[in-house]
Short mmCIF file of C-alpha atoms and ligand atoms in Angstrom, two decimals:
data_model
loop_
_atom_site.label_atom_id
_atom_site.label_comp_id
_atom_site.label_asym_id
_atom_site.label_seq_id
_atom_site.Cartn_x
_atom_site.Cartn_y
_atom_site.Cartn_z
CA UNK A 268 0.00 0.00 0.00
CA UNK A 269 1.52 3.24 -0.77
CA UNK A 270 1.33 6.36 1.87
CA UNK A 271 -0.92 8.93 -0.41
CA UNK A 272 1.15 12.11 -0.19
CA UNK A 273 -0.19 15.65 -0.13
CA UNK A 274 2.90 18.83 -1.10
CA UNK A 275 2.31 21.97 -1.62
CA UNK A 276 4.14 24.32 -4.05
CA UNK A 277 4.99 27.67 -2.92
CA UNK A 278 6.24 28.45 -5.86
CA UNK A 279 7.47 32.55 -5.93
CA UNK A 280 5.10 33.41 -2.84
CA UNK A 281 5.99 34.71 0.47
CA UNK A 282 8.68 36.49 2.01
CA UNK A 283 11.12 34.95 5.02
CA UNK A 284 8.57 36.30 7.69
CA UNK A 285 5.17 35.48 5.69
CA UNK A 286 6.42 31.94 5.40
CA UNK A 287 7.36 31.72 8.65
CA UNK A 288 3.53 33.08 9.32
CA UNK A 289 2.40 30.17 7.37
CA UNK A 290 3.98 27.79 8.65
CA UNK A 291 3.47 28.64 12.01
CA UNK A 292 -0.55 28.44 11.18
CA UNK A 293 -0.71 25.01 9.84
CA UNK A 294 2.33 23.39 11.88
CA UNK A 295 0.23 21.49 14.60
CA UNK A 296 -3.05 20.49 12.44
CA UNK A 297 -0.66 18.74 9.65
CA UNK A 298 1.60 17.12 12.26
CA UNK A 299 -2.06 15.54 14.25
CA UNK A 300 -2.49 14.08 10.39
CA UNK A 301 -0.19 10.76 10.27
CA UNK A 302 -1.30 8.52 7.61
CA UNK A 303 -0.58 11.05 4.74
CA UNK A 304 3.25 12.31 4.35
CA UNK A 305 2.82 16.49 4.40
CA UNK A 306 5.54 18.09 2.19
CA UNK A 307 5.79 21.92 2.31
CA UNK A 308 8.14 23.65 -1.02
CA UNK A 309 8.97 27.29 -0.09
CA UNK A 310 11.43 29.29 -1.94
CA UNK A 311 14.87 28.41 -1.09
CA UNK A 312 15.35 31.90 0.83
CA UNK A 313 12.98 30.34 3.38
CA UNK A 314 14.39 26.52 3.63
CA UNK A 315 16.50 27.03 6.77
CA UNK A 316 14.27 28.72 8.47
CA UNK A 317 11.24 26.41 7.76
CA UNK A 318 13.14 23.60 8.37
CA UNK A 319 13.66 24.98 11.90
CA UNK A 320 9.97 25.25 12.55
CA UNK A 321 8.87 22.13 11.35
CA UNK A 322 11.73 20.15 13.47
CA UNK A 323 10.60 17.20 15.44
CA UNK A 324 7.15 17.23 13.45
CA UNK A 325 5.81 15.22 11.02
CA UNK A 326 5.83 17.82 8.13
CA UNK A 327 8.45 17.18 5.62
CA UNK A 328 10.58 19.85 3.46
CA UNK A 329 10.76 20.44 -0.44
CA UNK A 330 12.60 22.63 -2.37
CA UNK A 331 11.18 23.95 -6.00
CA UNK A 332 14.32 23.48 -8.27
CA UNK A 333 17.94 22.74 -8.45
CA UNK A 334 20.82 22.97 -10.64
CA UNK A 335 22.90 19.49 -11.77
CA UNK A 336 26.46 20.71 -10.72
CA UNK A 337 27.46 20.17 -7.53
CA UNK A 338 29.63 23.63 -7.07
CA UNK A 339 31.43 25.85 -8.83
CA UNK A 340 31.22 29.09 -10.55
CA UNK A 341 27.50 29.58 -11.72
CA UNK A 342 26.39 32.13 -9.91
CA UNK A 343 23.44 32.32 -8.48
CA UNK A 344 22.60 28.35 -8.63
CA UNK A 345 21.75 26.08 -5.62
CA UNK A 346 23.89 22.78 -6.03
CA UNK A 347 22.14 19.07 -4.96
CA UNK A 348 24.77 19.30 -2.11
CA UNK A 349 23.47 22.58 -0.77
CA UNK A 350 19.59 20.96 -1.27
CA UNK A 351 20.45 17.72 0.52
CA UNK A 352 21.39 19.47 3.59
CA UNK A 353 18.52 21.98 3.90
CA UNK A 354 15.42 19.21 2.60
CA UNK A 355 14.23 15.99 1.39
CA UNK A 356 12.20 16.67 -1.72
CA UNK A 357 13.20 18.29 -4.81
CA UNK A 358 10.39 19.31 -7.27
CA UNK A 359 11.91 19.18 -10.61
CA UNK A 360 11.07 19.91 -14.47
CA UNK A 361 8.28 21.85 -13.51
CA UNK A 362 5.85 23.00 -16.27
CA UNK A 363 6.66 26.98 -15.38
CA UNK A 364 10.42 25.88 -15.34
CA UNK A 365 9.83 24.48 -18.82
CA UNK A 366 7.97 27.12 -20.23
CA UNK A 367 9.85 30.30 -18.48
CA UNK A 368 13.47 28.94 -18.64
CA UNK A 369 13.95 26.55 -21.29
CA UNK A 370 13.92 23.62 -19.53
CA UNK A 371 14.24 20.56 -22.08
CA UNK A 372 13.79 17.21 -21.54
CA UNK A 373 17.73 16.63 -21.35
CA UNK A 374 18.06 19.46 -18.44
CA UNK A 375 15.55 17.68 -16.32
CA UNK A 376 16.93 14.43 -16.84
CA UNK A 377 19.93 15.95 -15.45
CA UNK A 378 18.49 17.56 -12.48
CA UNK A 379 17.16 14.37 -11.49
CA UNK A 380 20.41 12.21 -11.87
CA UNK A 381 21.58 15.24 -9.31
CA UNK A 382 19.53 15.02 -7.16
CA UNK A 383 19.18 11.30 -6.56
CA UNK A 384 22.95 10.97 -6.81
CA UNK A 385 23.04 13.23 -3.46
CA UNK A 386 19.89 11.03 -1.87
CA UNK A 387 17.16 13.75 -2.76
CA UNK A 388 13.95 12.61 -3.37
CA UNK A 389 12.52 14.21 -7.08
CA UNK A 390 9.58 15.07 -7.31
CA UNK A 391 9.46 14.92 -11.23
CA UNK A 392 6.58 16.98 -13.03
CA UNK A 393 5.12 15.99 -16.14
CA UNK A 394 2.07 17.14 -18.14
CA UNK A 395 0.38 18.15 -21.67
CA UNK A 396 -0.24 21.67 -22.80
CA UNK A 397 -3.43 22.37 -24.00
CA UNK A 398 -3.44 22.07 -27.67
CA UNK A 399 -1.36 18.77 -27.05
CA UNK A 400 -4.21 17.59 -25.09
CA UNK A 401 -7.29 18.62 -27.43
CA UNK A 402 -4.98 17.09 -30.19
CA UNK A 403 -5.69 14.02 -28.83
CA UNK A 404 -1.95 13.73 -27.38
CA UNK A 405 -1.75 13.57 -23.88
CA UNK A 406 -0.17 9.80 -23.82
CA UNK A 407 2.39 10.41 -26.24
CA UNK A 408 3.41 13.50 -24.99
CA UNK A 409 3.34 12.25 -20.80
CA UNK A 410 4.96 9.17 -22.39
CA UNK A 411 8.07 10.48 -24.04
CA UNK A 412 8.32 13.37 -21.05
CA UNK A 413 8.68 10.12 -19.03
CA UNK A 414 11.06 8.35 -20.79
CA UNK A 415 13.34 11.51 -21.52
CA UNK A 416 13.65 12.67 -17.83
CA UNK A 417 14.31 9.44 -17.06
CA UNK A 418 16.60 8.12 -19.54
CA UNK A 419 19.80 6.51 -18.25
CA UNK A 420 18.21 6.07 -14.49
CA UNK A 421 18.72 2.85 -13.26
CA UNK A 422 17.49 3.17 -9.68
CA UNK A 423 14.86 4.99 -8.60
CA UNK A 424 14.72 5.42 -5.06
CA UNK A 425 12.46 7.54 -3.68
CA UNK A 426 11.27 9.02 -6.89
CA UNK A 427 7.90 10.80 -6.91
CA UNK A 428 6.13 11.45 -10.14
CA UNK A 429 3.55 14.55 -10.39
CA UNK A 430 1.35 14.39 -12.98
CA UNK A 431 0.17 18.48 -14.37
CA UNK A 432 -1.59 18.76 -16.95
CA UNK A 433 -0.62 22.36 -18.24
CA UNK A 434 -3.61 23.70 -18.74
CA UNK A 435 -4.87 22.88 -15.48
CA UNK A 436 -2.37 24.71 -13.37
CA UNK A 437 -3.06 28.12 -12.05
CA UNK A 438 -6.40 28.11 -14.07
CA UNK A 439 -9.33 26.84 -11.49
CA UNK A 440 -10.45 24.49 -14.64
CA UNK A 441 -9.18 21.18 -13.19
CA UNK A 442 -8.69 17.31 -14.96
CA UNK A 443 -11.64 15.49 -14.08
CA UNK A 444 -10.75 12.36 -11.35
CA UNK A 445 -11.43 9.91 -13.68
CA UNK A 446 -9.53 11.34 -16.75
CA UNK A 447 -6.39 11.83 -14.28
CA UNK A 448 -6.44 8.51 -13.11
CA UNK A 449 -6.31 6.80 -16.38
CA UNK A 450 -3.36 9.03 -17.16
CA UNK A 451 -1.68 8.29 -14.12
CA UNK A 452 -2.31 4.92 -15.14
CA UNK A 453 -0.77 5.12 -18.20
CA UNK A 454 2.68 6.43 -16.24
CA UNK A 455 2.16 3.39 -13.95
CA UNK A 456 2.68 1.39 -16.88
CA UNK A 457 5.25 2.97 -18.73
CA UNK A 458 7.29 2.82 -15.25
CA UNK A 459 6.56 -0.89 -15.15
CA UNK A 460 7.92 -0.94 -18.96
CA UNK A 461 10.70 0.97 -18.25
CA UNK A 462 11.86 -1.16 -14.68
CA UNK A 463 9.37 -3.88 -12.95
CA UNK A 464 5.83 -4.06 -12.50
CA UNK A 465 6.67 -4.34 -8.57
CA UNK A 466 8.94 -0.56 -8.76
CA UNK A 467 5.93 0.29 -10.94
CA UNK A 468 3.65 -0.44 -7.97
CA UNK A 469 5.71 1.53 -5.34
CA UNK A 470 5.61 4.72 -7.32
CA UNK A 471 4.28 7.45 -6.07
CA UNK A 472 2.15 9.15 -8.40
CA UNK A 473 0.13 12.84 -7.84
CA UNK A 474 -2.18 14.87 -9.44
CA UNK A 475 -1.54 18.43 -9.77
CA UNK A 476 -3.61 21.70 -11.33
CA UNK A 477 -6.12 23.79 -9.69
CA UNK A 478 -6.60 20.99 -6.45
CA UNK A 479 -8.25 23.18 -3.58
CA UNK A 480 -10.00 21.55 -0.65
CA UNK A 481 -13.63 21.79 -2.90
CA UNK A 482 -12.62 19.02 -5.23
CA UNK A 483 -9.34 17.31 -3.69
CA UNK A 484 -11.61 14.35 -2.58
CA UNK A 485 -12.47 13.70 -6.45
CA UNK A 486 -8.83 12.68 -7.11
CA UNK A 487 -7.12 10.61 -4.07
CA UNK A 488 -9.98 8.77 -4.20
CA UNK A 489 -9.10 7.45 -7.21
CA UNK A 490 -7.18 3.94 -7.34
CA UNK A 491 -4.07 5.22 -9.44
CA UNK A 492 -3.71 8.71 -7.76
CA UNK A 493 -2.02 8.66 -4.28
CA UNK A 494 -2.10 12.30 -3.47
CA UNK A 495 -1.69 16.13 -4.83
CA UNK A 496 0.89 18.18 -5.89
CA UNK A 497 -0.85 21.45 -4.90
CA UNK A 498 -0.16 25.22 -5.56
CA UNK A 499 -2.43 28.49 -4.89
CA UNK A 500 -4.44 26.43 -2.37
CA UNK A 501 -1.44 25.68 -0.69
CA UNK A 502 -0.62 29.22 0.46
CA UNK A 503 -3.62 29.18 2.52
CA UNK A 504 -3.38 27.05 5.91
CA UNK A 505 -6.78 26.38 5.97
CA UNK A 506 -7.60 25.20 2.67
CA UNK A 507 -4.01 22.74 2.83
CA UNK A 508 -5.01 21.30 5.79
CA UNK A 509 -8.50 20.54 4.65
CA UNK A 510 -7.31 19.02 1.83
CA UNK A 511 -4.71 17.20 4.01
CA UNK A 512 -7.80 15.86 5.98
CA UNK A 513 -9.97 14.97 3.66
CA UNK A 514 -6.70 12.50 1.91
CA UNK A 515 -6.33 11.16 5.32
CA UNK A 516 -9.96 9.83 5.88
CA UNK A 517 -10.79 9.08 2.56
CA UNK A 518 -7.32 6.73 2.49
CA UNK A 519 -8.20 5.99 6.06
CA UNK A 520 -11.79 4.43 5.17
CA UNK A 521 -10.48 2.53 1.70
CA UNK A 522 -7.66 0.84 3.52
CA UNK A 523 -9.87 -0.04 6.50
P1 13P B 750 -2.23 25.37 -8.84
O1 13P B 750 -2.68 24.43 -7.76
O2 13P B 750 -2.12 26.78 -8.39
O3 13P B 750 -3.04 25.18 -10.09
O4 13P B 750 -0.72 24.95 -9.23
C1 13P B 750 -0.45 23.62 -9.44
C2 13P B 750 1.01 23.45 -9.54
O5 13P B 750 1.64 23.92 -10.46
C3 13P B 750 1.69 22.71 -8.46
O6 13P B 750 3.01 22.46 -8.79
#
């Protein structure tokens, strides 16, 4: 049985003291929650000091990108090394990152050899763009976004695997349940192509774009999906938590 998962992406929102805020408001009611692993992504200027207020809770840490090189000059990068101190998680090949700064296929498949080389856990994002998807090519597309990032990866420990459909994020018009879950399906099996049916099972796999605490039920309910990958809802305590809630009793009652 896999423990669903519920993270939240910051993304480029709050300041040092407004995450600390934030933080500070949803610290206990995630930590009461045990049966669903809690990861929080702030911006890296806020890592150490999050990671101070979450210590010796349940809450884990994410961060929202990395760079492949371990040091050097290229300024203004944060190295795995640097990461794997501060957190656990490491989203990576987000769609923004795609679309705003370049990131191909070959760049994310880097930044995940990084990061697992240094024991951080990826948290790789994949997902069509709108006319991909009303073309009718939302397999082919998740399918070779798959493959690429993962080309050359032998071992995936600890990998987690966000599914995002583009035109879902930031929009309020989210997948349907069902429609995720067969695409999240369709990973499952590629992953089981790609390395065992049994690594395949082990996967975690989310659903991200436009989850809020009104419809988050819709999706972990589903079979395939085992959690959310969550932005704009996850600035606000209250709606996190909810959604945080509702994973752990709906998981609670189908595994009971
Ligand atoms: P929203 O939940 O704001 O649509 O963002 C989703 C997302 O991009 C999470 O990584």
């Amino acid at each position: 049985m896999r423990v669903p998962m519920i993270a939240g992406n910051w993304k480029m929102n709050t300041t040092v003291s407004e995450a600390t805020a934030l933080v500070n408001e949803m610290r206990r009611g995630l930590d009461e929650i045990t049966n669903v692993d809690k990861v929080i992504c702030p911006p890296f200027v806020s890592l150490a000091v999050v990671r101070e207020l979450i210590k010796g809770s349940s809450i884990k840490l994410g961060a929202q990108n990395i760079y492949f090189e371990e040091m050097g000059a290229y300024t203004g990068e944060i190295s795995p090394l640097m990461l794997a101190d501060l957190c656990e998680f490491v989203i990576i090949g987000h769609s923004e990152r795609r679309q705003y700064f370049n990131e191909t296929g070959e760049i994310v498949n880097k930044k995940i050899q990084a990061a697992l080389r240094v024991g951080l856990k990826p948290i790789l994002c994949i997902g069509e763009r709108l006319e991909e998807n009303e073309a009718g090519r939302t397999e082919e597309v998740v399918t070779e976004q798959l493959r690429s990032s993962l080309a050359g990866i032998d071992y995936l420990s600890g990998l987690i695997i966000a599914y995002e459909p583009v035109w879902a994020i930031g929009t309020g018009k989210a997948a349907t349940g069902k429609q995720s879950n067969e695409t999240i399906g369709l990973i499952r099996q590629n992953i089981a192509e790609l390395y065992d049916k049994e690594i395949a099972q082990g996967v975690c796999i989310l659903y991200g774009g436009s989850v809020t605490a009104a419809n988050a039920a819709e999706f972990v309910q589903q079979p395939e999906i085992d959690g959310a990958l969550v932005g704009g809802a996850s600035l606000k305590a209250d709606q996190f938590l909810s959604i945080v809630k509702q994973t752990s009793e709906i998981r609670g009652r189908l595994s009971g």
